[in-house]
PDB file of C-alpha atoms and ligand atoms in Angstrom:
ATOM      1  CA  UNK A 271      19.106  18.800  -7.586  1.00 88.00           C
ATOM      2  CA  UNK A 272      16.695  18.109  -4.750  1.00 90.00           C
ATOM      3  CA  UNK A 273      16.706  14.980  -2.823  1.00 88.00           C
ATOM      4  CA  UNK A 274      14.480  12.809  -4.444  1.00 86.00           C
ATOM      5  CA  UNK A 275      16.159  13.319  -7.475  1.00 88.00           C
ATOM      6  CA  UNK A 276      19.073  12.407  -5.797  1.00 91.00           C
ATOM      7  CA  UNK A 277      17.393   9.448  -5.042  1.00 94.00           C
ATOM      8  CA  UNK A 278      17.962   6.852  -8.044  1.00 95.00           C
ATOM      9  CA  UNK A 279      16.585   3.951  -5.581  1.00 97.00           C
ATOM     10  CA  UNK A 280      14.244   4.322  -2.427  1.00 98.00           C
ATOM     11  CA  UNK A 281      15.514   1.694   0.336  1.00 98.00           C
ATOM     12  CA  UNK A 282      14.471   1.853   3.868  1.00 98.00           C
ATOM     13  CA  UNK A 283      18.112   4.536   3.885  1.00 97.00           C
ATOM     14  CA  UNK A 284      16.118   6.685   1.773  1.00 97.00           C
ATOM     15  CA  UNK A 285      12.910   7.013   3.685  1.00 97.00           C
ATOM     16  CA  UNK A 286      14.376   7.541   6.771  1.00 98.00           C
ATOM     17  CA  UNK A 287      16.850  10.649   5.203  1.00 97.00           C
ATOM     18  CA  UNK A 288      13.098  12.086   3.824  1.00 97.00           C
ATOM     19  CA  UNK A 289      11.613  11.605   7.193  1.00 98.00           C
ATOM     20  CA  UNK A 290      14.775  13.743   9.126  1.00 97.00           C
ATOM     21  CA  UNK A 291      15.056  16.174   6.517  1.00 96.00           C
ATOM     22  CA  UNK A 292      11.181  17.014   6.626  1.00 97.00           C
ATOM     23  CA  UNK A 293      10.362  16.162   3.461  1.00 98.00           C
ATOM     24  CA  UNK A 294       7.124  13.893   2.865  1.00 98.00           C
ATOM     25  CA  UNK A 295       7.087  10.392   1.293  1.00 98.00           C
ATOM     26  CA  UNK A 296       4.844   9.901  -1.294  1.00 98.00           C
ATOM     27  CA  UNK A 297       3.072   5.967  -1.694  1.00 99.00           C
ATOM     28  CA  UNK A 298       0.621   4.726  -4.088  1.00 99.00           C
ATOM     29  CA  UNK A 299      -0.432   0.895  -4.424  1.00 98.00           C
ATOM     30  CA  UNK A 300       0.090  -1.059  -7.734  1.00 98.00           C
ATOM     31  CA  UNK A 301      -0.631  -4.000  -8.576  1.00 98.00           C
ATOM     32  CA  UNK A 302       0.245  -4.830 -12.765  1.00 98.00           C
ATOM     33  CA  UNK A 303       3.115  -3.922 -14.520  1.00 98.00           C
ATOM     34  CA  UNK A 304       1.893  -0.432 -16.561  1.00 98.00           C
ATOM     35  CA  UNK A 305       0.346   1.221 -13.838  1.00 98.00           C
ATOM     36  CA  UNK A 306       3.264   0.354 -11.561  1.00 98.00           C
ATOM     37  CA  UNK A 307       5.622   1.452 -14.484  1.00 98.00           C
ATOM     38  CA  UNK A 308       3.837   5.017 -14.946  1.00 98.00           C
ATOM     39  CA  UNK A 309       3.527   6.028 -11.042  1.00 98.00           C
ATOM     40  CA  UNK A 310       7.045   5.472 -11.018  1.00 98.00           C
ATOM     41  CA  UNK A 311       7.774   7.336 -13.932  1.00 98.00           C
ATOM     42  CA  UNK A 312       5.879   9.895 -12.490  1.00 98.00           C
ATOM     43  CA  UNK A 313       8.323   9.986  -9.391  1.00 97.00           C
ATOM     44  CA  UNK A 314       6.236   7.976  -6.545  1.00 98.00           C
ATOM     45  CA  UNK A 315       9.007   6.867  -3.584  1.00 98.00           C
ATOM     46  CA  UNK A 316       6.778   3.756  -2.736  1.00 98.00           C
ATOM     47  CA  UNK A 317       4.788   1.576  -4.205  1.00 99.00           C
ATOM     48  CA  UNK A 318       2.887  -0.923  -2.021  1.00 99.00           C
ATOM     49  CA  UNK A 319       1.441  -4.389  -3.429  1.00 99.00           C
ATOM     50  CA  UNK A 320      -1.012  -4.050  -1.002  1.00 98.00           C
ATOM     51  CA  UNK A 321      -3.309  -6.517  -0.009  1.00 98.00           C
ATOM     52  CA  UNK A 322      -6.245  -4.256  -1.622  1.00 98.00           C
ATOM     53  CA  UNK A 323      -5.493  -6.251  -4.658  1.00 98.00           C
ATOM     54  CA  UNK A 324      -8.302  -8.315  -3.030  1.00 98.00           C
ATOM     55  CA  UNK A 325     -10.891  -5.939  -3.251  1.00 96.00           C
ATOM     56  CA  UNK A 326      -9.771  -3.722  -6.210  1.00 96.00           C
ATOM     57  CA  UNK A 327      -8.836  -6.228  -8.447  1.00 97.00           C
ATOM     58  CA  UNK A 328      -9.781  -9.508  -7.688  1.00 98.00           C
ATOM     59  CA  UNK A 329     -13.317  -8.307  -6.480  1.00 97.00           C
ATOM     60  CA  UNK A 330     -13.798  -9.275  -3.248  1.00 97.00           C
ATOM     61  CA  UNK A 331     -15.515  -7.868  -0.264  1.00 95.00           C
ATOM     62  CA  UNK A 332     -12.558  -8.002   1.807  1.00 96.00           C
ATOM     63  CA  UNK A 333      -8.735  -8.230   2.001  1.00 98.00           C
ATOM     64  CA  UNK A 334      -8.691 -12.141   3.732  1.00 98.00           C
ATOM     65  CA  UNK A 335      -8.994 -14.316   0.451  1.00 98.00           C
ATOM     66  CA  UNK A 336      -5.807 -13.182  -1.110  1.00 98.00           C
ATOM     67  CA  UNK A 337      -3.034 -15.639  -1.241  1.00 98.00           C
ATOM     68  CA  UNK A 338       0.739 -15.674  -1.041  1.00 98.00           C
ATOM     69  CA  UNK A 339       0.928 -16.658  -4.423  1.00 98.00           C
ATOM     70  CA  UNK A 340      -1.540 -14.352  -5.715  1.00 98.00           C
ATOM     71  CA  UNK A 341       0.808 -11.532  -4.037  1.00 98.00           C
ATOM     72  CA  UNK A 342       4.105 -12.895  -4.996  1.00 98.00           C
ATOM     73  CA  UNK A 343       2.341 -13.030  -8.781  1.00 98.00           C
ATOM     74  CA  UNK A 344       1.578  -9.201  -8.644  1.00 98.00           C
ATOM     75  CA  UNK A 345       4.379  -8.390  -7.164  1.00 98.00           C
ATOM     76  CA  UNK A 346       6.689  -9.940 -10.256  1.00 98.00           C
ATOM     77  CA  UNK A 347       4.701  -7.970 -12.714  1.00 98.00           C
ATOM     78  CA  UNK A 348       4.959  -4.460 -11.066  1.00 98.00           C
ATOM     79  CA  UNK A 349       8.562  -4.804 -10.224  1.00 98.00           C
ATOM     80  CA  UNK A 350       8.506  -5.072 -14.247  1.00 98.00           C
ATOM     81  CA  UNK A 351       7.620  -1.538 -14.132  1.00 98.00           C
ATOM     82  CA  UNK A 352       9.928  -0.161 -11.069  1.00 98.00           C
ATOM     83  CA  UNK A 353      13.284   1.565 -11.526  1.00 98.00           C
ATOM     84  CA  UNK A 354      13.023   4.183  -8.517  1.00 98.00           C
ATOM     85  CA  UNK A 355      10.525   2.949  -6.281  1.00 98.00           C
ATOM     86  CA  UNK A 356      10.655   1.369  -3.355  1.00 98.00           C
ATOM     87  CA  UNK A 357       8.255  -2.138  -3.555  1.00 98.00           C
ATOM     88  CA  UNK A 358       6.806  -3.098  -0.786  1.00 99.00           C
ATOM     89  CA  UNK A 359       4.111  -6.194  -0.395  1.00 99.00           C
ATOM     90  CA  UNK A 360       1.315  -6.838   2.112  1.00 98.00           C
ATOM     91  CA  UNK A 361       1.828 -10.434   3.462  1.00 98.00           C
ATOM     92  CA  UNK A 362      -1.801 -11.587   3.261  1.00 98.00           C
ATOM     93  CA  UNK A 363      -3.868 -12.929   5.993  1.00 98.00           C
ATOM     94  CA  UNK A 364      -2.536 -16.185   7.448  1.00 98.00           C
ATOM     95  CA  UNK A 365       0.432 -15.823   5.997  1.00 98.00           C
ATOM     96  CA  UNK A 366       2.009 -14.317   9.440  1.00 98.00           C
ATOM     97  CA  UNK A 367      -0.199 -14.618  12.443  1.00 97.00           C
ATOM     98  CA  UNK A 368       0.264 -18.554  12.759  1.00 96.00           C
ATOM     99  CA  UNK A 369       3.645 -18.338  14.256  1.00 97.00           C
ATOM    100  CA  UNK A 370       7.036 -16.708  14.136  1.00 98.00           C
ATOM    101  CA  UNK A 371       8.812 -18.986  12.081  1.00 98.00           C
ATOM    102  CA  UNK A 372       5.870 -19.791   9.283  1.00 98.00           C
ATOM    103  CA  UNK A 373       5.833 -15.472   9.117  1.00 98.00           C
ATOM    104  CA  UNK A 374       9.916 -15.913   8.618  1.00 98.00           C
ATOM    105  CA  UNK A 375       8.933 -18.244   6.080  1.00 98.00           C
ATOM    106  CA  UNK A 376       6.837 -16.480   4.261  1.00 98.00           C
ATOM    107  CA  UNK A 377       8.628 -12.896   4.332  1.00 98.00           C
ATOM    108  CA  UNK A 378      11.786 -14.888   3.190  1.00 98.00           C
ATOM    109  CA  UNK A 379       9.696 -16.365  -0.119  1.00 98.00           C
ATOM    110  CA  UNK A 380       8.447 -12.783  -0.954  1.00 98.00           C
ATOM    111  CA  UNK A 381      12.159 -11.305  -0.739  1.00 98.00           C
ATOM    112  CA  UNK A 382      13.404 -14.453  -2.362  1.00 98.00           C
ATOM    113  CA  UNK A 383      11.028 -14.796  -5.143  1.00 98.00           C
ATOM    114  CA  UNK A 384      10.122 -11.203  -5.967  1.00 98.00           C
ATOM    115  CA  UNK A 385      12.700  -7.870  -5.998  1.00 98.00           C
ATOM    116  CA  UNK A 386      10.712  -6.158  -3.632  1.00 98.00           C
ATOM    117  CA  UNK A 387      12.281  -3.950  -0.925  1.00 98.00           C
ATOM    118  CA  UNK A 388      10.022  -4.841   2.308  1.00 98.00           C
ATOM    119  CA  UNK A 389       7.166  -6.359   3.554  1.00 98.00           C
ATOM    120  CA  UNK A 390       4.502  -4.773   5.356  1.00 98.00           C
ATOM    121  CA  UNK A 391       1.848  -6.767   8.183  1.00 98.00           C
ATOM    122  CA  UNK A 392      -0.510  -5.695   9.944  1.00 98.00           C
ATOM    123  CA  UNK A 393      -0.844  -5.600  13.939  1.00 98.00           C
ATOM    124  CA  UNK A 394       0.455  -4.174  17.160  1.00 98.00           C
ATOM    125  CA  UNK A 395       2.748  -5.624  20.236  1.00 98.00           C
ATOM    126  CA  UNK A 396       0.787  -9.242  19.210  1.00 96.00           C
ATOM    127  CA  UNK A 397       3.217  -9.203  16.267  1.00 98.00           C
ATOM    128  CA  UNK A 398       6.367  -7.554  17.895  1.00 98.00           C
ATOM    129  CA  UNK A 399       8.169 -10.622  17.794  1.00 98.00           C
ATOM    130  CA  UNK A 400       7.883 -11.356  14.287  1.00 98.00           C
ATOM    131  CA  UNK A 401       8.860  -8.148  13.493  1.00 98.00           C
ATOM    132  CA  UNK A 402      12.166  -8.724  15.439  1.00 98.00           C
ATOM    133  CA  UNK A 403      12.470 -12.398  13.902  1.00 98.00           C
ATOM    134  CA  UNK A 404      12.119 -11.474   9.877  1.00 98.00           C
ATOM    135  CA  UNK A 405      14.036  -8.143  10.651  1.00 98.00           C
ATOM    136  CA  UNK A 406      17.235  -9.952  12.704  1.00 97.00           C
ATOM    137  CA  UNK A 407      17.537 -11.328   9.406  1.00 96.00           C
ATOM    138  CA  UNK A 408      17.792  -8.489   7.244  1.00 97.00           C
ATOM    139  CA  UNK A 409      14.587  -8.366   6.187  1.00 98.00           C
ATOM    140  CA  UNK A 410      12.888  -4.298   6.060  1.00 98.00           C
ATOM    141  CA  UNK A 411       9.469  -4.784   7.756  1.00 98.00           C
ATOM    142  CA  UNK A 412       6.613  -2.002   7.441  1.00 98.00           C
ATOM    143  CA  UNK A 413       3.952  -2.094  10.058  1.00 98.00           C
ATOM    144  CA  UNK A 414       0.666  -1.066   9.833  1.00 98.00           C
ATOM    145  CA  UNK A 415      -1.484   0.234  12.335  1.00 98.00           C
ATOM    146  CA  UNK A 416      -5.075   1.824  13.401  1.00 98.00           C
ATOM    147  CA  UNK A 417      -7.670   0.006  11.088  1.00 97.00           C
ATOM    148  CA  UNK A 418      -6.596  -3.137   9.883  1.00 97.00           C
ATOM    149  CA  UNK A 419      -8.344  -4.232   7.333  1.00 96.00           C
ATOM    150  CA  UNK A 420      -7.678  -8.069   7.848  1.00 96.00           C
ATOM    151  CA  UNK A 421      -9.530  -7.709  11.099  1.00 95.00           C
ATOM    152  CA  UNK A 422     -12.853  -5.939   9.564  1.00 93.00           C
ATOM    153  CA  UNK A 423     -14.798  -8.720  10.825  1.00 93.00           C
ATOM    154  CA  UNK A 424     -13.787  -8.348  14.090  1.00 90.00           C
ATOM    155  CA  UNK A 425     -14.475  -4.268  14.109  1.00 90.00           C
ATOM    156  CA  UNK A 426     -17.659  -5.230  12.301  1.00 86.00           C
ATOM    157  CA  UNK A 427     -16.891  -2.042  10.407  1.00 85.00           C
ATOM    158  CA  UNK A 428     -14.438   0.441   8.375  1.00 87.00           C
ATOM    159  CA  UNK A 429     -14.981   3.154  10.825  1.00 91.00           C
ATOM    160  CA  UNK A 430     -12.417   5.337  12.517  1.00 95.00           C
ATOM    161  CA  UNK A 431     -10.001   3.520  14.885  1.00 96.00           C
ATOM    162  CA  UNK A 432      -7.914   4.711  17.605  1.00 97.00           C
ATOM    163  CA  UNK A 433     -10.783   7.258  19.240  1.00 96.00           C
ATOM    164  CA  UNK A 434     -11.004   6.572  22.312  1.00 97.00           C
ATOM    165  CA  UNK A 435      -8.852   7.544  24.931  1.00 97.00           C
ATOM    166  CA  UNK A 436      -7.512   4.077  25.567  1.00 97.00           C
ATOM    167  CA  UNK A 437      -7.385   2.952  21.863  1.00 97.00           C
ATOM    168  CA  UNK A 438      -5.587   5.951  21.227  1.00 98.00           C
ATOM    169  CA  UNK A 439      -2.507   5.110  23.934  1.00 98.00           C
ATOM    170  CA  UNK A 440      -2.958   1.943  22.562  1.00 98.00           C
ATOM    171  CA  UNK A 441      -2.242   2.606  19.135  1.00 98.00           C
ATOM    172  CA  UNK A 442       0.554   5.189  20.526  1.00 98.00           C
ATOM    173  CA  UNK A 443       2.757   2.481  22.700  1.00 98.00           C
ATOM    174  CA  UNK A 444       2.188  -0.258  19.667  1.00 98.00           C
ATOM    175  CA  UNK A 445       3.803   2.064  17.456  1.00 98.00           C
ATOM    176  CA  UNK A 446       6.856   2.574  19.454  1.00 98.00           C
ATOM    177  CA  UNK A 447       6.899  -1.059  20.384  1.00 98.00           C
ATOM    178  CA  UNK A 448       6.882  -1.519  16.436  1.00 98.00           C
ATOM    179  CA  UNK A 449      10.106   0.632  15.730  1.00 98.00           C
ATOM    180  CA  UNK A 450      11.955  -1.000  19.248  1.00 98.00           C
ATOM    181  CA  UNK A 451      10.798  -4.239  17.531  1.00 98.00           C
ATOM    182  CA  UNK A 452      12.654  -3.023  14.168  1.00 98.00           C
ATOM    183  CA  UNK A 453      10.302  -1.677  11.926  1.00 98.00           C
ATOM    184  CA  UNK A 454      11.236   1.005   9.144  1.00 98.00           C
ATOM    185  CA  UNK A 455       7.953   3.039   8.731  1.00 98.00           C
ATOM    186  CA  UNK A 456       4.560   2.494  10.121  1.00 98.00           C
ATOM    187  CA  UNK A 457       1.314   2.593   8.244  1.00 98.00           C
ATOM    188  CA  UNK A 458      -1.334   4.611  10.134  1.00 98.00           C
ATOM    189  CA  UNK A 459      -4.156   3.712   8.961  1.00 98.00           C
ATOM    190  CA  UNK A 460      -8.222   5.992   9.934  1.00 98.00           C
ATOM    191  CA  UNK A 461      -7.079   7.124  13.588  1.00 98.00           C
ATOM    192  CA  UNK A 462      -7.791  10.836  14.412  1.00 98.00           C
ATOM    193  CA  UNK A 463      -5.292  13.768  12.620  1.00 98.00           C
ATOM    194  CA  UNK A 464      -4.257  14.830  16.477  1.00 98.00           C
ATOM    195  CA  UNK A 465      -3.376  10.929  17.453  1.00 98.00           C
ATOM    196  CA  UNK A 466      -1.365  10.363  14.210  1.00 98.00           C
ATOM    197  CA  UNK A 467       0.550  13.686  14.604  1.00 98.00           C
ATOM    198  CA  UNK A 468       1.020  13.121  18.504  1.00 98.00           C
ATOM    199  CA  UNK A 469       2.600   9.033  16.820  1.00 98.00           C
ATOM    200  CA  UNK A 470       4.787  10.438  13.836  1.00 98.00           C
ATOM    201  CA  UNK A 471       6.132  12.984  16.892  1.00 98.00           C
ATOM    202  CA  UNK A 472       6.682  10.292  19.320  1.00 98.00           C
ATOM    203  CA  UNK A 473       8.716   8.069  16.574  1.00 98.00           C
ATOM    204  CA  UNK A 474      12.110   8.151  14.540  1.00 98.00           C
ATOM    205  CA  UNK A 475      10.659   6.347  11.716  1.00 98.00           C
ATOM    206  CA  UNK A 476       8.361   7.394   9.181  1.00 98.00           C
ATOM    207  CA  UNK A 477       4.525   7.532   9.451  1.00 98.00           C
ATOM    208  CA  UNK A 478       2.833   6.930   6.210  1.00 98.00           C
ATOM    209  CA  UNK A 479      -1.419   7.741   6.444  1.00 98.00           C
ATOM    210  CA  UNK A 480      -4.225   6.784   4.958  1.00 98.00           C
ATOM    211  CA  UNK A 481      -6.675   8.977   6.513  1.00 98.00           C
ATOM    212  CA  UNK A 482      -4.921   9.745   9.227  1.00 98.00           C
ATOM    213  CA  UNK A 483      -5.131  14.228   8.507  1.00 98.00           C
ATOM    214  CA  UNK A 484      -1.506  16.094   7.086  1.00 98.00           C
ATOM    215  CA  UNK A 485       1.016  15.442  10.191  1.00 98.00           C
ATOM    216  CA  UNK A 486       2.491  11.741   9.099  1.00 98.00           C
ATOM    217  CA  UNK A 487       5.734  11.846   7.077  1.00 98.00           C
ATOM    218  CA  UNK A 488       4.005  10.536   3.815  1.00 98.00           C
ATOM    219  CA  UNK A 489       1.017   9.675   2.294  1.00 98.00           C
ATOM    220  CA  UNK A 490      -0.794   6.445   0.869  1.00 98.00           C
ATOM    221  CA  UNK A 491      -3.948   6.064  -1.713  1.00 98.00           C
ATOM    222  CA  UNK A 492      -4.799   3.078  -2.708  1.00 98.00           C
ATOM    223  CA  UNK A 493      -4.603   3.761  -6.352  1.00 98.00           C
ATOM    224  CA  UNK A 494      -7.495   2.823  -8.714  1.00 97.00           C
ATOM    225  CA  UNK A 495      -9.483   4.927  -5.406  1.00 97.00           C
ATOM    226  CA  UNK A 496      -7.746   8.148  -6.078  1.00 98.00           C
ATOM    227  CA  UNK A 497      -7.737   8.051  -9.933  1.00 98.00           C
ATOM    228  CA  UNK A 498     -11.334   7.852 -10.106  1.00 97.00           C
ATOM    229  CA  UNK A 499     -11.780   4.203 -11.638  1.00 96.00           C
ATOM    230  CA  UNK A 500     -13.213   2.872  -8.455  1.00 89.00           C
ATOM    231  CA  UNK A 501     -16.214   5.009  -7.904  1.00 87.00           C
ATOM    232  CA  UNK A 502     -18.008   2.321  -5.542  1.00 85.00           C
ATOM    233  CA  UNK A 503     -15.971   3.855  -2.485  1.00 83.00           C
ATOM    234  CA  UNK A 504     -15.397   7.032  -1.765  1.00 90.00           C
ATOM    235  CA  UNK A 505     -14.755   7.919   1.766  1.00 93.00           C
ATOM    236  CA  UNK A 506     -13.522  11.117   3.014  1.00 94.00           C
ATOM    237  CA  UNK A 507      -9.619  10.458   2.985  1.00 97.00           C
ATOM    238  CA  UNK A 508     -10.018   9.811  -0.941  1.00 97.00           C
ATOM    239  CA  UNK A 509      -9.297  12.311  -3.028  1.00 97.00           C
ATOM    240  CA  UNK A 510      -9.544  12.212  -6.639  1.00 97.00           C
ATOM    241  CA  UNK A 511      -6.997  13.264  -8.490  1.00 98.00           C
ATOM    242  CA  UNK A 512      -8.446  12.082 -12.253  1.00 97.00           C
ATOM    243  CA  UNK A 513     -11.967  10.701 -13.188  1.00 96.00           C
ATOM    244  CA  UNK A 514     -10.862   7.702 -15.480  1.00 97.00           C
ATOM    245  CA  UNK A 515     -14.205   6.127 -14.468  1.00 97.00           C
ATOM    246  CA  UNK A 516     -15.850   8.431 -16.576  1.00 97.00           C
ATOM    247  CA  UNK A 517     -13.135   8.895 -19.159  1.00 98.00           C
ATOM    248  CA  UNK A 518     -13.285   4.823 -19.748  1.00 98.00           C
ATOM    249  CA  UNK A 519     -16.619   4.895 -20.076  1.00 98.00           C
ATOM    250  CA  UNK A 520     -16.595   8.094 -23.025  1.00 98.00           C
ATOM    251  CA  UNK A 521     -13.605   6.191 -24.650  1.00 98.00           C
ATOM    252  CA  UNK A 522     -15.588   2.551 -24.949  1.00 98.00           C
ATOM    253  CA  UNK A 523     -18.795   4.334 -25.761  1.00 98.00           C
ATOM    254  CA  UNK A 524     -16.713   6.029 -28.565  1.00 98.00           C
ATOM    255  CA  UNK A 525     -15.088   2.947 -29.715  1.00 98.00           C
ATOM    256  CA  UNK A 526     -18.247   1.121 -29.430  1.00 98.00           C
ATOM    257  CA  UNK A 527     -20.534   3.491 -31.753  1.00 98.00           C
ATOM    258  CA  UNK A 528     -16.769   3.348 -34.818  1.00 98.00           C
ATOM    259  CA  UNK A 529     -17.351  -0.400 -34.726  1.00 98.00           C
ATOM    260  CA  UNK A 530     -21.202  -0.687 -34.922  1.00 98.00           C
ATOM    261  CA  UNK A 531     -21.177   2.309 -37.451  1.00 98.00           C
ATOM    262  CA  UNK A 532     -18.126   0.689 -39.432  1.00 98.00           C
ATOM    263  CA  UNK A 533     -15.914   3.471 -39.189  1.00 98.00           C
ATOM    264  CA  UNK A 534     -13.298   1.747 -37.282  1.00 98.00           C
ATOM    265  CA  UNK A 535     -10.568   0.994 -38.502  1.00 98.00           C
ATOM    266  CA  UNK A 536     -10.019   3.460 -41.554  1.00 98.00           C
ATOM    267  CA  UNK A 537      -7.954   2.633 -44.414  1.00 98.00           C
ATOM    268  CA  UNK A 538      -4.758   4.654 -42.745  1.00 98.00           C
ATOM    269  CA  UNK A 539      -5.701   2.113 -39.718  1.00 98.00           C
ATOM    270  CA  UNK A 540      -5.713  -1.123 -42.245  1.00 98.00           C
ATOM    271  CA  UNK A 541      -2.731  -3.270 -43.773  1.00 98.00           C
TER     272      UNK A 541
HETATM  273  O1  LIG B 839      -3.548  -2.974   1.055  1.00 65.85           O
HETATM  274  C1  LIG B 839      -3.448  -1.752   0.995  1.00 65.85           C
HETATM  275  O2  LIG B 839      -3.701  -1.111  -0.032  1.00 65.85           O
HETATM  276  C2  LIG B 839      -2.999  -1.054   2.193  1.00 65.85           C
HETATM  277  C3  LIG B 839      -3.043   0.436   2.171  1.00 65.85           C
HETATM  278  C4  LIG B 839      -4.451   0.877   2.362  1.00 65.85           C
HETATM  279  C5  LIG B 839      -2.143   1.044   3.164  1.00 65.85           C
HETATM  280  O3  LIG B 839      -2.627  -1.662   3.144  1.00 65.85           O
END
């Protein structure tokens, strides 16, 4: 039996064991209860209630609108789904950066009110302390570094963080400030392939990337992206692994042309 099936529940013990024993850590997002119960059927070690929700399912332009209750919501319903997987949630903007005790606050109402496994936030050294505070308590902590989506509007952009030589040693000391300060894994989010590798080196936790090349110790996709239904965006890191998009579309069309010709439902489909 291999690891992962020896697995029956990913904690923070789990990811670690992957990360010494070489073996990559696969992550999806999910934010309902089916899709969240089928990519753990289908063996995913992490799901992440990310704060994507905002763009991919509640339509916005960015991640800042989303609320704690909105994630705490989302998070009940895929936990629904989960028997393997570990669940972690994105604490949404302002939920953190006011101070150390409102972010203890609000990591404590996630853990309390939801089954997830962890939190994840967003930031370098400027949120060190946090880290320390909600972890002292017991509380698993994910960081997430390189582009950070909550601060597009100060980048002005999506585009590639961490290339200069000073972002890049930036981005290198944050994430070992980030595991002193107690985190489990560390996202690396759109920094070069060579910086990430040169990080998940440098590092005794996990590295899970999101464009961020083949070196980290897992993977992330932000879900409806990578199965095709969210054909809008489609930057280089994505890759598709289905083309529901199109498959939805065929399906309704199909449905759409039984109903308006009559032949739906047939007497085997009737009462
Ligand atoms: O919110 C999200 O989906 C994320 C991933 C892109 C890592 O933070």
């Amino acid at each position: 039996m291999s690891i992962e099936q020896q697995i029956k529940r990913v904690t923070t013990k789990s990811v670690a064991l992957l990360k010494k024993k070489g073996i990559k850590i696969s992550a999806l997002t999910a934010y309902d209860f089916i899709t969240a119960k089928l990519l753990d059927e289908a063996g995913i070690d992490i799901l992440l209630v990310g704060d994507s929700l905002s763009n991919v399912f509640q339509g916005n332009e960015t991640t800042l609108p989303v609320t704690m209750d909105e994630m705490i919501y989302h998070t009940k319903a895929v936990s629904k789904g989960v028997k393997r997987a570990m669940i972690v949630v994105d604490m949404p903007f302002m939920s953190y950066q006011l101070n150390v005790d409102e972010a203890f606050r609000n990591a404590g109402r996630i853990m309390k009110e939801t089954p997830a496994g962890a939190v994840k936030l967003e930031g370098g050294r400027r949120i060190a302390e946090t880290i320390s505070k909600i972890t002292e308590y017991g509380l698993p902590v994910m960081g997430h570094i390189g582009l950070m989506p909550q601060s597009i509007h100060s980048y002005g952009g999506y585009s590639e963080r961490g290339k200069t030589e000073e972002e890049a040693n930036e981005i290198l000391e944050d994430a070992k400030i980030l595991e002193d300060a107690g985190a489990f894994a560390l996202v690396l989010e759109k920094i070069p392939a060579r910086l990430a590798k040169k990080v998940s080196a440098s590092i005794t936790i996990p590295t899970i990337g999101i464009g961020a090349g083949a070196s980290c110790d897992g993977q992330i996709l932000v879900t409806p992206d990578m199965l095709g239904l969210n054909t809008d965006f489609h930057p280089r890191f994505v890759r598709y692994y289905s083309t529901l998009a199109k498959e939805i579309n065929k399906a309704v069309k199909a449905y759409i042309k039984d109903v308006k010709k009559g032949t739906f439902p047939s007497d085997k489909e009737s009462y």
